[in-house]
mmCIF file of C-alpha atoms and ligand atoms in Angstrom:
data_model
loop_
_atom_site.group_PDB
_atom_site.id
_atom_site.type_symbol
_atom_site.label_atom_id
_atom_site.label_comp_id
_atom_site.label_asym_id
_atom_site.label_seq_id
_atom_site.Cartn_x
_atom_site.Cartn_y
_atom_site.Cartn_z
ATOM 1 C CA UNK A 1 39.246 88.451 175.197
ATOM 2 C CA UNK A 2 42.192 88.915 177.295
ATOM 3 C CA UNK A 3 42.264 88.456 180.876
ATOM 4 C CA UNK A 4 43.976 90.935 183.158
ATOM 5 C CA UNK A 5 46.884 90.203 184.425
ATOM 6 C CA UNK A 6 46.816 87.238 187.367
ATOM 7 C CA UNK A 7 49.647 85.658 189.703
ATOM 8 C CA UNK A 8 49.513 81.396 188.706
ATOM 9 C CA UNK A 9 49.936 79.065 192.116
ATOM 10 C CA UNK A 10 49.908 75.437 191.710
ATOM 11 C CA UNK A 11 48.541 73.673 194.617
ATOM 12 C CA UNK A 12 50.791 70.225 195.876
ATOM 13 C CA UNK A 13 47.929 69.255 198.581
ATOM 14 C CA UNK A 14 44.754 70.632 199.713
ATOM 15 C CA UNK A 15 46.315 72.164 202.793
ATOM 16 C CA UNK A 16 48.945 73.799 200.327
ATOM 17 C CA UNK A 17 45.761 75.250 198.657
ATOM 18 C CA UNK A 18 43.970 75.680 201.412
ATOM 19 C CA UNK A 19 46.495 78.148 202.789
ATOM 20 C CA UNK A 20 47.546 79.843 199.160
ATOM 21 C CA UNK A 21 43.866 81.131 199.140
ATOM 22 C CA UNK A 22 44.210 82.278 203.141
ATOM 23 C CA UNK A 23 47.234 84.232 201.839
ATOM 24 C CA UNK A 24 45.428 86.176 199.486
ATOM 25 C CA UNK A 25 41.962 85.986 200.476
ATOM 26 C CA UNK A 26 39.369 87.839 197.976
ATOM 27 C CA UNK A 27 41.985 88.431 195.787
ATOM 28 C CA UNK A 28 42.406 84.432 194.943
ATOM 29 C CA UNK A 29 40.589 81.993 192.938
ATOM 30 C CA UNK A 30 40.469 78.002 192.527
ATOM 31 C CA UNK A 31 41.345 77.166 189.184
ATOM 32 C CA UNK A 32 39.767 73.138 188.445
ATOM 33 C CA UNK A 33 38.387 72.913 184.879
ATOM 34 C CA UNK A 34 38.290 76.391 184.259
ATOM 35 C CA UNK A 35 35.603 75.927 181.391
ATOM 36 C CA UNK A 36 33.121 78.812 183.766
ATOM 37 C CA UNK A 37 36.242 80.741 185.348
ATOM 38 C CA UNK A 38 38.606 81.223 182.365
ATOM 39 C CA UNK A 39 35.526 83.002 180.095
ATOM 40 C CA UNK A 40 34.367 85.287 182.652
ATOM 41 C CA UNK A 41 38.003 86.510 182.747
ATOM 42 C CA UNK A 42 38.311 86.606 179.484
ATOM 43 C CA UNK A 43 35.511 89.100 179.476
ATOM 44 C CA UNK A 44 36.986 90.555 182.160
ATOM 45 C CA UNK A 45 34.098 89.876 184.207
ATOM 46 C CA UNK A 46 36.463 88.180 186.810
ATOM 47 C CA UNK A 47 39.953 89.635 187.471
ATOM 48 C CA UNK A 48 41.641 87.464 190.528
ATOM 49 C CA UNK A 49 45.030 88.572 191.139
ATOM 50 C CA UNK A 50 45.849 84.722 191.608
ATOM 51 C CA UNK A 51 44.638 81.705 190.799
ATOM 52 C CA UNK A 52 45.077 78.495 192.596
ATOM 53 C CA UNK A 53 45.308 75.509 190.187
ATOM 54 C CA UNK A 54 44.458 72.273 191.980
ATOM 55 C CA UNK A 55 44.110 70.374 189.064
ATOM 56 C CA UNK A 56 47.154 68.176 190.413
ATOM 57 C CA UNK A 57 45.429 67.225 193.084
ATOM 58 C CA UNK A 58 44.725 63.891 191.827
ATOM 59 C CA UNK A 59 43.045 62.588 195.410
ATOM 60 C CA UNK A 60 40.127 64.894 194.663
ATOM 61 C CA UNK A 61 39.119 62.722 191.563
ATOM 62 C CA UNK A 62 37.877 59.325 192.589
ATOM 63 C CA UNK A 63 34.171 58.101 193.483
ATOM 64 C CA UNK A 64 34.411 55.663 196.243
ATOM 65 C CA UNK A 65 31.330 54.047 198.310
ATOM 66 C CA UNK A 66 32.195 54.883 202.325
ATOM 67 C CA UNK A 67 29.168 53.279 204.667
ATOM 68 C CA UNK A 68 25.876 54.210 203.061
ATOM 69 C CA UNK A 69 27.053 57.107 201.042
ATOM 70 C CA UNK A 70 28.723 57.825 197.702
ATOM 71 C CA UNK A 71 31.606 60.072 198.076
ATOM 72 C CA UNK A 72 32.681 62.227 194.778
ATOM 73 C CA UNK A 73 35.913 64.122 194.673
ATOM 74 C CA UNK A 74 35.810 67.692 193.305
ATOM 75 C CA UNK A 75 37.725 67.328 191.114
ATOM 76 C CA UNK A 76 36.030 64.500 189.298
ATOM 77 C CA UNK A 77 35.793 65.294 185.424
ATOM 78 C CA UNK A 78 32.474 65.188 183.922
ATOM 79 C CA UNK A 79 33.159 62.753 181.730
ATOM 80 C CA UNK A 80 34.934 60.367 184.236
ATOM 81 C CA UNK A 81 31.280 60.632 186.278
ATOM 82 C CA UNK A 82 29.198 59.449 183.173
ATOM 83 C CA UNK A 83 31.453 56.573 182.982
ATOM 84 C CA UNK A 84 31.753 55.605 187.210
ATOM 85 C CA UNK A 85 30.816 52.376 187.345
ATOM 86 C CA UNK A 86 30.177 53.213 191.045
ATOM 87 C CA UNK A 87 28.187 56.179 190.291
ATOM 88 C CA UNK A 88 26.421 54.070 187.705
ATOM 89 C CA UNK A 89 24.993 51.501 190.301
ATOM 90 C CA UNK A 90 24.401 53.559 193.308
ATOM 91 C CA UNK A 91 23.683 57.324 192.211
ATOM 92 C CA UNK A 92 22.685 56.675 188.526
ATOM 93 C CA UNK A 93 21.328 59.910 187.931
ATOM 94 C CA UNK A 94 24.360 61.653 188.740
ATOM 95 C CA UNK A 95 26.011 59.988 186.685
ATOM 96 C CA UNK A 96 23.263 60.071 183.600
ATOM 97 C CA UNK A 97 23.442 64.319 184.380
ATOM 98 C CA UNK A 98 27.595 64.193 184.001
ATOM 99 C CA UNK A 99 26.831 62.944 180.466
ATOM 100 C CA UNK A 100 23.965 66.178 179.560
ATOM 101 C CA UNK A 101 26.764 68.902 180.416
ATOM 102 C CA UNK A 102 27.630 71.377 177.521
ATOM 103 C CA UNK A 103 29.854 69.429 174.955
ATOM 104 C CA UNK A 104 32.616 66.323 174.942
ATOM 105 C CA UNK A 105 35.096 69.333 175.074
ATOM 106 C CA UNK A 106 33.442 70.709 178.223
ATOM 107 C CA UNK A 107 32.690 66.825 180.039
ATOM 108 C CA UNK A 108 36.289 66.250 179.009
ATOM 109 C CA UNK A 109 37.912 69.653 181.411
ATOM 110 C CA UNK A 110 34.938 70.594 183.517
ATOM 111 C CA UNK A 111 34.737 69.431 187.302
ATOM 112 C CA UNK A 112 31.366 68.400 189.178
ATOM 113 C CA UNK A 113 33.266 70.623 192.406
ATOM 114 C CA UNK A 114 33.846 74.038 189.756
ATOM 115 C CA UNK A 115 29.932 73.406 188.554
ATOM 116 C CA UNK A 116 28.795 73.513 191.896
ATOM 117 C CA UNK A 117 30.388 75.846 193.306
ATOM 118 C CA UNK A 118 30.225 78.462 190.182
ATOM 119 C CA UNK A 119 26.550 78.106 190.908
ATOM 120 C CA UNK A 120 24.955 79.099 187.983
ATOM 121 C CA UNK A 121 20.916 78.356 188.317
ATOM 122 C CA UNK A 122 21.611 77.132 184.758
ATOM 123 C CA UNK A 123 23.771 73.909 186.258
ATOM 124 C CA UNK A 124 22.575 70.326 185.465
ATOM 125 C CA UNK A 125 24.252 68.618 187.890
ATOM 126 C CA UNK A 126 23.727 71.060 191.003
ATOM 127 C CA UNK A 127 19.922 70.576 190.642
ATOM 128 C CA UNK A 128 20.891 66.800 190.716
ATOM 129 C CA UNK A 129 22.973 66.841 193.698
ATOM 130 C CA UNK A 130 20.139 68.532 195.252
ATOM 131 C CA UNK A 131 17.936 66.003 194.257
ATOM 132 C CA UNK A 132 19.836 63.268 195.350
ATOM 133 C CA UNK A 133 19.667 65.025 199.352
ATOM 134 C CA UNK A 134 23.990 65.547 198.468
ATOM 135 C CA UNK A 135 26.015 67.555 201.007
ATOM 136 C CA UNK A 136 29.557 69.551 199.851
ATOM 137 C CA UNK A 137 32.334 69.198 201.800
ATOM 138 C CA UNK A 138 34.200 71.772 202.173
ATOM 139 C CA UNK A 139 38.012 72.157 203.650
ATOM 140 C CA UNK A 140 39.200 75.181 205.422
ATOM 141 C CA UNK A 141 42.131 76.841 207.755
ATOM 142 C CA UNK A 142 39.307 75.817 210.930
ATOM 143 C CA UNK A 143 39.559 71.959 209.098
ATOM 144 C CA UNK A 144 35.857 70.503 207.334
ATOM 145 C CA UNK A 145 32.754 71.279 207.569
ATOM 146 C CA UNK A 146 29.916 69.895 205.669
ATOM 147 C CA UNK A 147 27.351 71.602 203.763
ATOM 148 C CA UNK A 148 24.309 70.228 202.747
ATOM 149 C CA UNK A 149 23.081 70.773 199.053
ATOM 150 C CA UNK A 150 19.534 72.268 200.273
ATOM 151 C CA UNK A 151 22.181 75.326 202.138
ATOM 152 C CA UNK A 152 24.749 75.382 199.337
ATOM 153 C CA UNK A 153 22.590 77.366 196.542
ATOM 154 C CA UNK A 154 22.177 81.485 197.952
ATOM 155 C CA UNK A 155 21.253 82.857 194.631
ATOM 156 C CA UNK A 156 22.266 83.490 190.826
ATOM 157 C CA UNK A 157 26.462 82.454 191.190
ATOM 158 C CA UNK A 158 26.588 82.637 195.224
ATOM 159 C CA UNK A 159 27.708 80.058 197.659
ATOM 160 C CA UNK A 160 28.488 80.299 201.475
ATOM 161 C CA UNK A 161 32.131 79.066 201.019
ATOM 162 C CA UNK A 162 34.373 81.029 202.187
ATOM 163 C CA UNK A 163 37.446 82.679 200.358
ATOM 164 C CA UNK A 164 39.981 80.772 201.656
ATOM 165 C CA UNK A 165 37.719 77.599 201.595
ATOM 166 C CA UNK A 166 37.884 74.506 199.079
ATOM 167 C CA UNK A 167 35.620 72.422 197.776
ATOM 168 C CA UNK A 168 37.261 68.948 198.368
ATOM 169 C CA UNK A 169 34.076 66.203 197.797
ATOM 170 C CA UNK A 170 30.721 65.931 197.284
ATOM 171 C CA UNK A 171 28.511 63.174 199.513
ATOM 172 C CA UNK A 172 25.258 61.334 198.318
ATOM 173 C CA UNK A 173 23.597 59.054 199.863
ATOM 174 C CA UNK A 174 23.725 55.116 198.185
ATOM 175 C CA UNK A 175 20.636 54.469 196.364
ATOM 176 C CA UNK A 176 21.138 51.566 194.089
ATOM 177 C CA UNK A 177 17.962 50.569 192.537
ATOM 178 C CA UNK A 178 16.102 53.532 192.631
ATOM 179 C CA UNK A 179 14.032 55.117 190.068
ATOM 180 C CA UNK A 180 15.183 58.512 188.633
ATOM 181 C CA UNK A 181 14.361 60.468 185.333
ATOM 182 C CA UNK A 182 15.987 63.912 184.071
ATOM 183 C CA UNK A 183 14.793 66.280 181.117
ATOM 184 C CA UNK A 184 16.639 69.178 179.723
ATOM 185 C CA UNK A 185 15.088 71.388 177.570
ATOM 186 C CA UNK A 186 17.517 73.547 175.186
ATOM 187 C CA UNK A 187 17.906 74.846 172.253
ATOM 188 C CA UNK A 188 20.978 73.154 170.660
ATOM 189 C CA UNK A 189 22.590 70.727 171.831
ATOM 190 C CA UNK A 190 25.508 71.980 173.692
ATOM 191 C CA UNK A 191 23.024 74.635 175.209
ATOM 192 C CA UNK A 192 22.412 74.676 178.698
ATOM 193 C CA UNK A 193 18.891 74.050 180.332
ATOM 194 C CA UNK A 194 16.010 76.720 179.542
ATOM 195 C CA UNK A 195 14.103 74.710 182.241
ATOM 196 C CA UNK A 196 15.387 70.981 183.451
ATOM 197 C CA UNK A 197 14.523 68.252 185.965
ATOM 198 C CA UNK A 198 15.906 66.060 188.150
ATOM 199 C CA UNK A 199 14.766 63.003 189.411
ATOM 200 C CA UNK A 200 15.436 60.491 192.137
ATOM 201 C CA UNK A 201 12.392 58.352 193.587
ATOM 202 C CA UNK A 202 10.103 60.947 194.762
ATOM 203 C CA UNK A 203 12.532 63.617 195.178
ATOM 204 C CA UNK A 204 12.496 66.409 192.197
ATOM 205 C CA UNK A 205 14.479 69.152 191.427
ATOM 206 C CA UNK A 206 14.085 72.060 188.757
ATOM 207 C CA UNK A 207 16.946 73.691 186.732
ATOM 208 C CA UNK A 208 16.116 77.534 185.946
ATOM 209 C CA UNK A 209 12.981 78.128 187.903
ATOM 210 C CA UNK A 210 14.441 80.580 189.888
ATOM 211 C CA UNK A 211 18.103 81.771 191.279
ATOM 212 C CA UNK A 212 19.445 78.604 192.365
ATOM 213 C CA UNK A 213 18.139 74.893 191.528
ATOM 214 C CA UNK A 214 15.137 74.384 193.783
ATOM 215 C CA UNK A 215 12.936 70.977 194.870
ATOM 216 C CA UNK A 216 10.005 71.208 193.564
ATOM 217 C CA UNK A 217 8.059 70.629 196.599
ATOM 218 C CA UNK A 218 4.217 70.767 195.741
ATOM 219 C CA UNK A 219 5.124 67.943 193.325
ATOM 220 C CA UNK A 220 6.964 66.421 196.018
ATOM 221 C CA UNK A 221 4.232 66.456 198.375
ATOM 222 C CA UNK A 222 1.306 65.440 195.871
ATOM 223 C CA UNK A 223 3.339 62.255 195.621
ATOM 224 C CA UNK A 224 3.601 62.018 199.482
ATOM 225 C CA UNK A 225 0.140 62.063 199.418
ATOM 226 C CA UNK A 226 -0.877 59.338 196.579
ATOM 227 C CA UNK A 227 -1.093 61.953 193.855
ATOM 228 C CA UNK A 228 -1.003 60.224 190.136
ATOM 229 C CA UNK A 229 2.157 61.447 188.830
ATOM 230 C CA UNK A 230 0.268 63.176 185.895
ATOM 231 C CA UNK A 231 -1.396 65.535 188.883
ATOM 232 C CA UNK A 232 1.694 65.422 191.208
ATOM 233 C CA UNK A 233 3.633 66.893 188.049
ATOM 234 C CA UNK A 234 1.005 69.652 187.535
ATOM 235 C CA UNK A 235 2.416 71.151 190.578
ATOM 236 C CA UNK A 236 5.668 71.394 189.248
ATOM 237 C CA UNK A 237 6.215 75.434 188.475
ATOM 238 C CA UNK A 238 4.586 75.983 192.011
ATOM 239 C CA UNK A 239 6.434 78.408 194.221
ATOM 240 C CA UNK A 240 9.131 79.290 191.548
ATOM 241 C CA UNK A 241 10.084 82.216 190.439
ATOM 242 C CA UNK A 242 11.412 81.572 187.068
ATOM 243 C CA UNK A 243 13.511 84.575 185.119
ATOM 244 C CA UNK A 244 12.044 86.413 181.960
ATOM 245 C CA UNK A 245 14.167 86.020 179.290
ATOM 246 C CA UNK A 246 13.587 86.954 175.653
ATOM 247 C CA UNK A 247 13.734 83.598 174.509
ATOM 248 C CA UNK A 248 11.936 82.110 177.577
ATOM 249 C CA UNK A 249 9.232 84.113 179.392
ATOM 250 C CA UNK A 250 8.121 83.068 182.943
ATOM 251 C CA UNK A 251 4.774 81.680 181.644
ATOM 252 C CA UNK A 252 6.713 79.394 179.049
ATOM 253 C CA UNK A 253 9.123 78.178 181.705
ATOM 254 C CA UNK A 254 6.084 77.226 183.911
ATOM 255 C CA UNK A 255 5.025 75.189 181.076
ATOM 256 C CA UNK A 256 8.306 73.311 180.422
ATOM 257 C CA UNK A 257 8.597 72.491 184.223
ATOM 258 C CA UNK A 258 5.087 70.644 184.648
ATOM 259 C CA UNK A 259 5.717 68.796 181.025
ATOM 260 C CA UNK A 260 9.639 67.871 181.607
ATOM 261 C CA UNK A 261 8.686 67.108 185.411
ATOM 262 C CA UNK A 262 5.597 64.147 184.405
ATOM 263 C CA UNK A 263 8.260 63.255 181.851
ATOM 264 C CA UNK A 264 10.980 62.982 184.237
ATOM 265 C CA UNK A 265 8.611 61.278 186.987
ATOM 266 C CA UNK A 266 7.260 58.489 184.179
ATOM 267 C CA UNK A 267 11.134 57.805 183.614
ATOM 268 C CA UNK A 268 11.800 57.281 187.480
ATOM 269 C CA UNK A 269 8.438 54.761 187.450
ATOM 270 C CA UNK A 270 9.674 52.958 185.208
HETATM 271 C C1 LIG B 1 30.500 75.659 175.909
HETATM 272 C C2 LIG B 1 30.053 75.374 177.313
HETATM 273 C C3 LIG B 1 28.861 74.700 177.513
HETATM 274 C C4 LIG B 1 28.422 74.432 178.802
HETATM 275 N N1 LIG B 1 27.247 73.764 178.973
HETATM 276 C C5 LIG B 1 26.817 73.462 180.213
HETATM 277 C C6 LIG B 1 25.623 72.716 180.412
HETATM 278 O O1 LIG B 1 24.942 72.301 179.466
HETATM 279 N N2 LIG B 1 25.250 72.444 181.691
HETATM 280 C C7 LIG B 1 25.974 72.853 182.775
HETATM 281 O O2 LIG B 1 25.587 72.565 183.901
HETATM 282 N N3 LIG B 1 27.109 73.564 182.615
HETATM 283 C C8 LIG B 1 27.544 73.873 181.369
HETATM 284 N N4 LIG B 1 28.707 74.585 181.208
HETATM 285 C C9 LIG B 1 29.387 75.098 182.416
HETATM 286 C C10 LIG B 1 30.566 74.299 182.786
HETATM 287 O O3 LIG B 1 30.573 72.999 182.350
HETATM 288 C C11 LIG B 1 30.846 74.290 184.285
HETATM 289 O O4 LIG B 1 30.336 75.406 184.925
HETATM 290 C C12 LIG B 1 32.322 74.230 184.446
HETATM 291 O O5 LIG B 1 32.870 73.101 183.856
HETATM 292 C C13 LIG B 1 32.753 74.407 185.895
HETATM 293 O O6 LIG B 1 33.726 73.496 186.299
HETATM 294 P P1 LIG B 1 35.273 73.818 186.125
HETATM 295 O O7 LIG B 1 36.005 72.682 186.717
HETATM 296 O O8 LIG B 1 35.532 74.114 184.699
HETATM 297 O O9 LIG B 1 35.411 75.083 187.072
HETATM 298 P P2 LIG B 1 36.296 76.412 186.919
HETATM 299 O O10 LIG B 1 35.887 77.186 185.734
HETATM 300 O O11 LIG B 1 37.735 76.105 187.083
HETATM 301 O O12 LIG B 1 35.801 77.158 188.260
HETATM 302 C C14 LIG B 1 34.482 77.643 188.383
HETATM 303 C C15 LIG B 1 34.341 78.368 189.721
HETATM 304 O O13 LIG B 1 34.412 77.449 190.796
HETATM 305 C C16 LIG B 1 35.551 77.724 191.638
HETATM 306 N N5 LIG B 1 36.064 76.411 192.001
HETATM 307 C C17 LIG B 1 36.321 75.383 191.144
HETATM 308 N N6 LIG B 1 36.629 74.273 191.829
HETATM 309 C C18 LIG B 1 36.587 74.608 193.138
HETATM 310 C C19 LIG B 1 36.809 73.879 194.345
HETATM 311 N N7 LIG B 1 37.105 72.569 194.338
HETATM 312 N N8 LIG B 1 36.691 74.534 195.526
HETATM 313 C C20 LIG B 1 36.384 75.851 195.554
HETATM 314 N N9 LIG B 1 36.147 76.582 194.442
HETATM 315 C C21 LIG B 1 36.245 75.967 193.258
HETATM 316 C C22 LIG B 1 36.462 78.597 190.798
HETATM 317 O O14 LIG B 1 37.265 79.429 191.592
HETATM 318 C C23 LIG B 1 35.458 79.380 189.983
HETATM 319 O O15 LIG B 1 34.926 80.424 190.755
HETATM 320 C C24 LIG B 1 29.183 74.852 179.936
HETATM 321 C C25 LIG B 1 30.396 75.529 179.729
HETATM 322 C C26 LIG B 1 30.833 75.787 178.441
HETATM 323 C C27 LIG B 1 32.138 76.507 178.260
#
């Protein structure tokens, strides 16, 4: 339970960070909450030579409403997100899912940016941030570029961003007034998600149904169509390719998704 041994950079600006991680490329790692980083090196099943701690980067923790969007810096604590009274009004389930992560120790240190980009098909709020049609924003030697959600997720703990790439905010679009619902089944409390759902109007998105979060889009499109939400919900596990796990098979995941998704969708009605 000792990591290997690792160079420690402290970041002043983004562009300070931004080129620490160009100077050492694959070798370098973001350090934010370090609640997913620092156990994998403890295990040793992450050894960066550096890490790059941007938790000083205080610009990277505020929620502000720009336009018609809802902008989220990175570096926004979980527990500072279940309390935005921003978030709150205009992206409530984000801010509801900020409040279902792993324990007040975890809300307390973990970032929404180090969730999302750690990319475990586990995450509550990445399925949310897909729900809500979110992009990442993403700052880099070439300057930002914009991600959106839908692109973000490649599989089990993979992303597109580059090495010497950071995370700087995440952008939803301003939907004050809109229905949403999310169920998390687990074990104990602090667990993460067997199976989960998000929900934001007619948009729905599935925790654990296969290697990243994925839209659930037979459901979606039942609903398109003037499906009752009981047979729109049916349609949940369809297209997913949930893992096998000893305490979970595939069949029993199917199962939690079309039960937690009409529970989620009578939640958004209202
Ligand atoms: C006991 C426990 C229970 C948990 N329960 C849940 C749960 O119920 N639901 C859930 O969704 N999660 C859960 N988690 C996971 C955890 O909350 C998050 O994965 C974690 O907080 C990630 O954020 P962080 O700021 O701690 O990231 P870190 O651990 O610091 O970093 C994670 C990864 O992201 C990279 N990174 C971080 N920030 C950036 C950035 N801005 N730009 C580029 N790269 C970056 C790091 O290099 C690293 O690869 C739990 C964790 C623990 C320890």
């Amino acid at each position: 339970m000792i990591p290997a041994r690792f160079t420690y950079l402290r970041a002043a600006s983004v562009d300070e960070a931004v080129a620490m991680l160009g100077q050492y490329g694959d070798e370098a790692k973001v350090l934010a909450g370090g609640h997913s980083l620092l156990p994998l090196m403890k295990l040793r099943l992450a050894a960066p030579g550096v890490l790059v701690d941007i938790t000083p980067l205080d610009g990277l923790r505020q929620v502000r409403q720009e336009g018609g969007d809802i902008v989220i810096g990175a570096l926004s604590r979980f527990h500072d997100l279940h309390g935005d009274p921003v978030l709150a009004e205009h992206a409530p389930l984000l801010a509801h899912v900020a409040g279902e992560v792993g324990d007040q120790q975890v809300r307390h240190r973990g970032t929404i940016g180090g969730s999302l980009v750690h990319a475990d098909p586990a995450a509550d709020l990445s399925a949310a941030v897909l729900a809500c049609d979110g992009a990442l924003v993403v700052s880099g030697p070439q300057g930002r570029r914009e991600i959106p959600a839908a692109e973000f997720f490649l599989g089990p703990f993979t992303t597109p961003l580059e090495p010497d790439e950071l995370l700087t905010e995440i952008r939803v679009p301003a939907r004050a007034g809109t229905g949403w619902g999310f169920e998390k089944f687990r074990r104990r409390a602090i667990d993460w998600a067997i199976v989960g759902v998000a929900v934001t109007g007619t948009s729905v998105s599935l925790i654990n149904m296969a290697g990243t979060p994925v839209r659930a889009t037979a459901t979606e499109r039942a609903l398109a169509e003037g499906a009752s939400l009981a047979d729109a919900a049916a349609l949940a596990a369809e297209g997913t390719s949930p893992v096998e796990e000893p305490h979970a098979s595939t069949e029993y995941r199917r199962h939690l998704a079309r039960v937690l998704t009409a529970r989620a969708l009578e939640r958004a009605a209202g």
